[in-house]
Coordinates of C-alpha atoms and ligand atoms in Angstrom, one line a residue:
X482 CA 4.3 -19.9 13.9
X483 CA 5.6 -16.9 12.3
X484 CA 4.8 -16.3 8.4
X485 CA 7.4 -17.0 6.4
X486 CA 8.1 -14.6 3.4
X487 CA 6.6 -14.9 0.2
X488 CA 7.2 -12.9 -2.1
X489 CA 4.8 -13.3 -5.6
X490 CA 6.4 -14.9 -8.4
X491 CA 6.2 -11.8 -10.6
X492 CA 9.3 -10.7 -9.1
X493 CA 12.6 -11.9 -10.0
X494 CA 14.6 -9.9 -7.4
X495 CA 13.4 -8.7 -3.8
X496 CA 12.4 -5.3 -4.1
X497 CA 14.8 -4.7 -0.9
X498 CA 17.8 -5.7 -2.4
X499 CA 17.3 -4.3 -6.2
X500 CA 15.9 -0.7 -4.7
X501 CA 18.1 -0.1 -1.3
X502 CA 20.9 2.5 -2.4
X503 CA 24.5 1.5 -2.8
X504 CA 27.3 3.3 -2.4
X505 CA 28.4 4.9 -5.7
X506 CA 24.6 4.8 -7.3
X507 CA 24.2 8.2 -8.9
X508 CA 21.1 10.2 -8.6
X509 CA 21.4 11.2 -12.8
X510 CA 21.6 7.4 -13.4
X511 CA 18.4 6.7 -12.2
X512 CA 15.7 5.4 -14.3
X513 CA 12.4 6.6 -13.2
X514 CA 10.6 4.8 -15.3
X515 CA 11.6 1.6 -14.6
X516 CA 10.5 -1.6 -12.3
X517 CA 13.1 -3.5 -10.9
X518 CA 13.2 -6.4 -9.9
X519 CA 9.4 -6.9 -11.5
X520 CA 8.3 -8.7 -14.7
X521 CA 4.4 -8.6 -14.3
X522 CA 2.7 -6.0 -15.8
X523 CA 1.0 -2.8 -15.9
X524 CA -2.6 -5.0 -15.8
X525 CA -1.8 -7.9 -13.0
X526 CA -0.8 -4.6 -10.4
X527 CA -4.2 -3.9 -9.2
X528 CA -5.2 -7.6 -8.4
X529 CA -1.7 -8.0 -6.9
X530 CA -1.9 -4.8 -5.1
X531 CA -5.0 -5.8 -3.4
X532 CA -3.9 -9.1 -2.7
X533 CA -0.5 -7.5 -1.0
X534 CA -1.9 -4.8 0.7
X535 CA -4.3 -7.6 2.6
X536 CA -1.0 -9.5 3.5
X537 CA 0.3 -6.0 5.0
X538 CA -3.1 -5.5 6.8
X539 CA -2.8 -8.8 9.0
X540 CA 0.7 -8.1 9.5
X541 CA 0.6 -4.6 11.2
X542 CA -2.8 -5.7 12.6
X543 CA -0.5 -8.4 14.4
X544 CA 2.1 -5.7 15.0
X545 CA -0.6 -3.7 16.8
X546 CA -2.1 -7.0 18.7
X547 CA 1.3 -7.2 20.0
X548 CA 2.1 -4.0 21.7
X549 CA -1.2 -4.8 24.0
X550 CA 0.8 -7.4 25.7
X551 CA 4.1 -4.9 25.9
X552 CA 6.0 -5.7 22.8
X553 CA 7.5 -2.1 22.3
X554 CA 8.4 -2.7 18.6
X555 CA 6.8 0.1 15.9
X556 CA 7.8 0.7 12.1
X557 CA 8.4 4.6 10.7
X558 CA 7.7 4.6 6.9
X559 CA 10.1 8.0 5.6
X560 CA 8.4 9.4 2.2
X561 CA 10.4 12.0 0.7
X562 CA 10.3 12.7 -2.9
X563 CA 9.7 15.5 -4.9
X564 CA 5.9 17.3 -5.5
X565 CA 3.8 15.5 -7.1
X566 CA 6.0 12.4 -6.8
X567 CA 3.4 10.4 -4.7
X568 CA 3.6 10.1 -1.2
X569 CA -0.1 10.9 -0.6
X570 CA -0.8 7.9 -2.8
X571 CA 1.6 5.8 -0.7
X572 CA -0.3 7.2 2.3
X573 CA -3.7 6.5 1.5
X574 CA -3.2 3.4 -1.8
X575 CA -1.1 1.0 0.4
X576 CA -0.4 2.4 4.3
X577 CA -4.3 3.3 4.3
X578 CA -5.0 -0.5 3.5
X579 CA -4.3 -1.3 7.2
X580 CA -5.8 -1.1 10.4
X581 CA -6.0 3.0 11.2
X582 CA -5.9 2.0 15.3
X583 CA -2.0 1.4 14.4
X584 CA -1.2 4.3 12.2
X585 CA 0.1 7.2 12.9
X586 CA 0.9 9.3 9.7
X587 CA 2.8 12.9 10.1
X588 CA 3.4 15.3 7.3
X589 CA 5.7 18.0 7.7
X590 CA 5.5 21.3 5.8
X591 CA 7.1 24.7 6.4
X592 CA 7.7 24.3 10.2
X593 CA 5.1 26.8 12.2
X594 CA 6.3 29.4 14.0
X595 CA 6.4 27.2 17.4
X596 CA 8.7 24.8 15.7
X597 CA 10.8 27.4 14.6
X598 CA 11.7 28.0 18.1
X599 CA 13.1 24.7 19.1
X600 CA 15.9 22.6 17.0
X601 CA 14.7 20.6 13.6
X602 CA 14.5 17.3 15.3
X603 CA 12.0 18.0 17.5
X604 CA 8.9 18.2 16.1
X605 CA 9.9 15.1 14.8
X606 CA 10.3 13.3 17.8
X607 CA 7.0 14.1 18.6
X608 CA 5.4 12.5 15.6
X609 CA 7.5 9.3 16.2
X610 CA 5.2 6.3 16.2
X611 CA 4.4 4.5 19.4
X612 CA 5.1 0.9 20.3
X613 CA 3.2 -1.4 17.8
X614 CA 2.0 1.6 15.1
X615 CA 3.8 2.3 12.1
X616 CA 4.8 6.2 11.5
X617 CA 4.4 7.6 8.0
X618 CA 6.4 10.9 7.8
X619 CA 5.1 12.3 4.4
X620 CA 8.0 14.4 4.4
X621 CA 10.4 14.7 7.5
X622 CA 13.8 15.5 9.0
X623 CA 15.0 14.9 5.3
X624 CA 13.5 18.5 4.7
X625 CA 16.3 20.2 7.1
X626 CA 19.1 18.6 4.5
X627 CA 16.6 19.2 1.1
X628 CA 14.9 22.6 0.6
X629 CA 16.8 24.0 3.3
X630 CA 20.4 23.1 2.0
X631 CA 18.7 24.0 -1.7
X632 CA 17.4 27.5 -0.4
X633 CA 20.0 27.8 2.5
X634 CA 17.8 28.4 4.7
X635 CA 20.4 28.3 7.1
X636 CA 24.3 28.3 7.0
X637 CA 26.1 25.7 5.3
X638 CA 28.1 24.8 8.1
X639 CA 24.8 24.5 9.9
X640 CA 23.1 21.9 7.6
X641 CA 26.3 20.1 7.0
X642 CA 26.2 18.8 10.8
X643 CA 23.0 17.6 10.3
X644 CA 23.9 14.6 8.0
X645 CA 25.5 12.9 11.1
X646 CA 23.3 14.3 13.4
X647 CA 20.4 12.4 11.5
X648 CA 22.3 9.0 11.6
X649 CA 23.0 9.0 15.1
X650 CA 19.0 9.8 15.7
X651 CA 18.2 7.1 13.2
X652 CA 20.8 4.1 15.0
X653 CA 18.9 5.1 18.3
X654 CA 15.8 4.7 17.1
X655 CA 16.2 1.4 15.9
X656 CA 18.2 0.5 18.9
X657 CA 14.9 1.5 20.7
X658 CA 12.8 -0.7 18.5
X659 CA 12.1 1.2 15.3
X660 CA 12.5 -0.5 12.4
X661 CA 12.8 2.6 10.1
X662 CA 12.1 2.2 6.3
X663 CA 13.3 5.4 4.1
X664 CA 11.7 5.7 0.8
X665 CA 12.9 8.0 -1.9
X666 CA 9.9 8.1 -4.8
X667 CA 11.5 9.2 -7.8
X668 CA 10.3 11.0 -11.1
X669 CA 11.2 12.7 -13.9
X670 CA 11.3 16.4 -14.8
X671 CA 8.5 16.0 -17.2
X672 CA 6.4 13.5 -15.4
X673 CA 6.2 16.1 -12.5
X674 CA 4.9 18.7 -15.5
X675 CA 2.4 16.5 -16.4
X676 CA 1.2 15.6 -13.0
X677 CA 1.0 19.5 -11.9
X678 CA -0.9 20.2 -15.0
X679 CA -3.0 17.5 -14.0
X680 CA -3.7 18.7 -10.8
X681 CA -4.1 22.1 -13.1
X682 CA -6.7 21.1 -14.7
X683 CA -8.9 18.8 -12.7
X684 CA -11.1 21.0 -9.7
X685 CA -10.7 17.8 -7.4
X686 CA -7.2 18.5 -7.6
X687 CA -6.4 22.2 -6.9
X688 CA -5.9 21.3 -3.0
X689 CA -3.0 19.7 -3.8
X690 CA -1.3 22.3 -6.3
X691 CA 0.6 24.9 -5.2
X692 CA 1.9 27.9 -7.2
X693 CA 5.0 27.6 -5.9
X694 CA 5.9 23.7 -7.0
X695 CA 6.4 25.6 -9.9
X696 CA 9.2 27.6 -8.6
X697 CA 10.9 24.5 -7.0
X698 CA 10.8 22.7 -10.3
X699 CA 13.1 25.5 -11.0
X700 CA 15.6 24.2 -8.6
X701 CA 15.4 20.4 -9.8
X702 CA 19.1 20.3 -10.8
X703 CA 19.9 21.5 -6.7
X704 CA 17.4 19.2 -5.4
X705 CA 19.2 16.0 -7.3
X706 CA 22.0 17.5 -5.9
X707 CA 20.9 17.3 -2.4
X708 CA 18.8 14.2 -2.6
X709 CA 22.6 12.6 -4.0
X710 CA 24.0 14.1 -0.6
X711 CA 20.9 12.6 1.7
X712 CA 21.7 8.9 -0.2
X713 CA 25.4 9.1 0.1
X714 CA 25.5 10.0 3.6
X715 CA 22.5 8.7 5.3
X716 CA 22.2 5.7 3.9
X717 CA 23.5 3.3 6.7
X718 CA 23.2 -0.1 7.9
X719 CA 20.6 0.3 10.1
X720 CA 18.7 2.4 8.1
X721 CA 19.3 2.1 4.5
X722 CA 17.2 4.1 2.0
X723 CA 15.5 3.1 -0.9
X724 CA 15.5 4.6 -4.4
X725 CA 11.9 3.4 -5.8
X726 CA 11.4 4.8 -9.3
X727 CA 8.1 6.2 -9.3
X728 CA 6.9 7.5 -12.7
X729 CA 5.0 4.4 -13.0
X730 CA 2.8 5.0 -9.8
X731 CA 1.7 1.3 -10.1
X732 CA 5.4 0.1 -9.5
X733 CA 5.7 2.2 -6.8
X734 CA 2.9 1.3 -4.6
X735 CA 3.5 -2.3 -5.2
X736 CA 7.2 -2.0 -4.3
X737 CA 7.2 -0.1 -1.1
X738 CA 3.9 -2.9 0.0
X739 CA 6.7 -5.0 -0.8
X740 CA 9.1 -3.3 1.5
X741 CA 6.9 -3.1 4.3
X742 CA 5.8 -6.6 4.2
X743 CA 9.8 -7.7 4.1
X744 CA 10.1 -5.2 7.7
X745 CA 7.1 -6.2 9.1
X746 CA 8.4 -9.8 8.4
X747 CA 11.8 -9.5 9.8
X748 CA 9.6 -8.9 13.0
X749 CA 8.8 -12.3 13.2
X750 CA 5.5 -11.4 14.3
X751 CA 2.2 -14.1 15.5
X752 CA -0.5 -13.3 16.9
X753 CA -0.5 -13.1 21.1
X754 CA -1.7 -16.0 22.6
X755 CA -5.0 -15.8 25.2
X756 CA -3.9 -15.0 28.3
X757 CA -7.2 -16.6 29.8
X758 CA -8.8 -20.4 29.2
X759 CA -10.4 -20.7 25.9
X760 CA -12.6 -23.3 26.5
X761 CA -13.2 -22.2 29.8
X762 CA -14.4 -19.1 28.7
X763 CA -16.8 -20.7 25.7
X764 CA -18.5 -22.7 28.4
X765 CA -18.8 -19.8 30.4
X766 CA -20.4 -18.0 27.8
X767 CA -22.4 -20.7 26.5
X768 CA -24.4 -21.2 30.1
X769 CA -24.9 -17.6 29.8
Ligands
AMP1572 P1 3.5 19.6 0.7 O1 4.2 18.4 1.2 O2 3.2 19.6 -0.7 O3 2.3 19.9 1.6 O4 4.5 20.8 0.9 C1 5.2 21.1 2.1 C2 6.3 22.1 1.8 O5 6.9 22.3 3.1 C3 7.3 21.5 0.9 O6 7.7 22.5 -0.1 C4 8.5 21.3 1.8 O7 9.7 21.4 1.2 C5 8.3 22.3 2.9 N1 9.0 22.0 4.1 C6 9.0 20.8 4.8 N2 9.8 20.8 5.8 C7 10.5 22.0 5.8 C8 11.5 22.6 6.6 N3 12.0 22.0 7.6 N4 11.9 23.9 6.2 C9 11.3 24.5 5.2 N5 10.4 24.0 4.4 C10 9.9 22.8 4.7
MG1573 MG1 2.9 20.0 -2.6

């Protein structure tokens, strides 16, 4: 039998519904501290994350089981936020708690100069996850709307295709089987200072600053700007995105667990059956 969903009691509202953008949300009007659609607090998160995070394990464990007898399904996790916002957390916090044989994780930076050569998309089809993995793009095609539209890194009339050209990749992807899940970590102006300054001032930290987040922060204003453009037109029904408010790492990580547990769900996933004779096979063994 398939598990039905359960989501803990210290929610009032599914994280899907409360988080997935609708059309007319606004960027400024996001509170980044908030948590929606949760009442627990700050303490019961660690318990509850643990407890969640196991949940998601034997799910994409079963998503993973299934591809060995041809089930051609996989799930890409998109994490875009700004620096500092925590997508590496996401990555290692609550993707990390699964099995690794089913995980593929991408992150995109500044494309290299053999990327340069070929169009945007490609180097992301290439990271796409195979049947039964989930994908986590820390970062991704998102970029060639974001710091490229924010820097014009190319003409406008360039990165204003790209919009559609990204939602038609996105409905044949899921066509094929993907079930993609696009998460937007969101956080404040000042909660970004005080991270970098964190990673500023802790040694275990300095791989992860870079002096020029501190020109980007700069640019916050264009960046809303384009992140308001990504949500209002690329989030479609296929695949929608989701605003998670993400000062409050805790809420975050709990939230997108949340999220992955609902797509991994909607798989209606169970574990494959033995293709040989069970007992069989323990008598066998046993007279060994
Ligand atoms: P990080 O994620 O902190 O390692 O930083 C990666 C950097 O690469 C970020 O500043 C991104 O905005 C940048 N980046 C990612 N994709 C692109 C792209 N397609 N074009 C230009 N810069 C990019
Ligand atoms: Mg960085």
């Amino acid at each position: 039998m398939a598990k039905k969903p359960e989501l803990p009691d210290v929610w009032t509202h599914e994280p899907r519904k409360v988080l997935a953008f609708s059309a007319g949300d606004k960027v400024a009007d996001i509170d980044t501290r908030a948590t929606p659609g949760f009442k627990g607090s700050k303490s019961d998160a660690p318990d509850l994350l643990l407890e969640r995070c196991a949940e998601y394990a034997e799910l994409q464990e079963m998503l993973y089981a299934r591809s060995r007898e041809g089930d051609n399904r996989s799930i890409l996790l998109v994490l875009q936020g700004m620096d500092t916002s925590g997508k590496g957390g996401i990555t290692k916090h609550v993707v990390g708690s699964g099995n690794p044989q089913g995980i593929r994780y991408t992150s995109f930076g500044k494309p290299t100069e053999e990327e340069t050569k070929h169009n945007y998309l490609w180097r992301i089809r290439r990271a796409l996850p195979a049947a039964g993995h989930i994908g986590v793009f820390d970062r991704s095609h998102y970029e060639d709307v974001l710091i490229v539209r924010v820097h014009n890194l190319v003409p406008q009339d360039v990165w204003d295709k790209r919009y559609e050209e990204i939602n038609r990749f996105e409905n044949k992807l899921v066509a094929d089987g993907t079930t993609v899940v696009k998460v937007a970590l969101c956080i404040s102006l000042g909660e970004q200072k005080k991270r970098l300054m964190e990673r500023l001032e802790r040694p275990d930290k300095y791989w992860k600053y870079n002096p020029s987040d501190v020109d980007e922060r700069m640019l916050w204003p264009k960046y809303m700007e384009a992140y308001q453009a990504v949500f209002d037109r690329c989030s479609t029904e296929h695949a929608p995105w989701f605003v998670v408010p993400a000062d409050r790492k805790w809420y975050a990580r709990l939230a997108i667990t949340e999220l992955l547990i609902e797509a991994l769900t909607s798989l209606h996933l169970t574990w494959p059956p033995a293709d040989f004779d069970v007992e069989g096979e323990k008598k066998r063994l046993a007279a060994t």
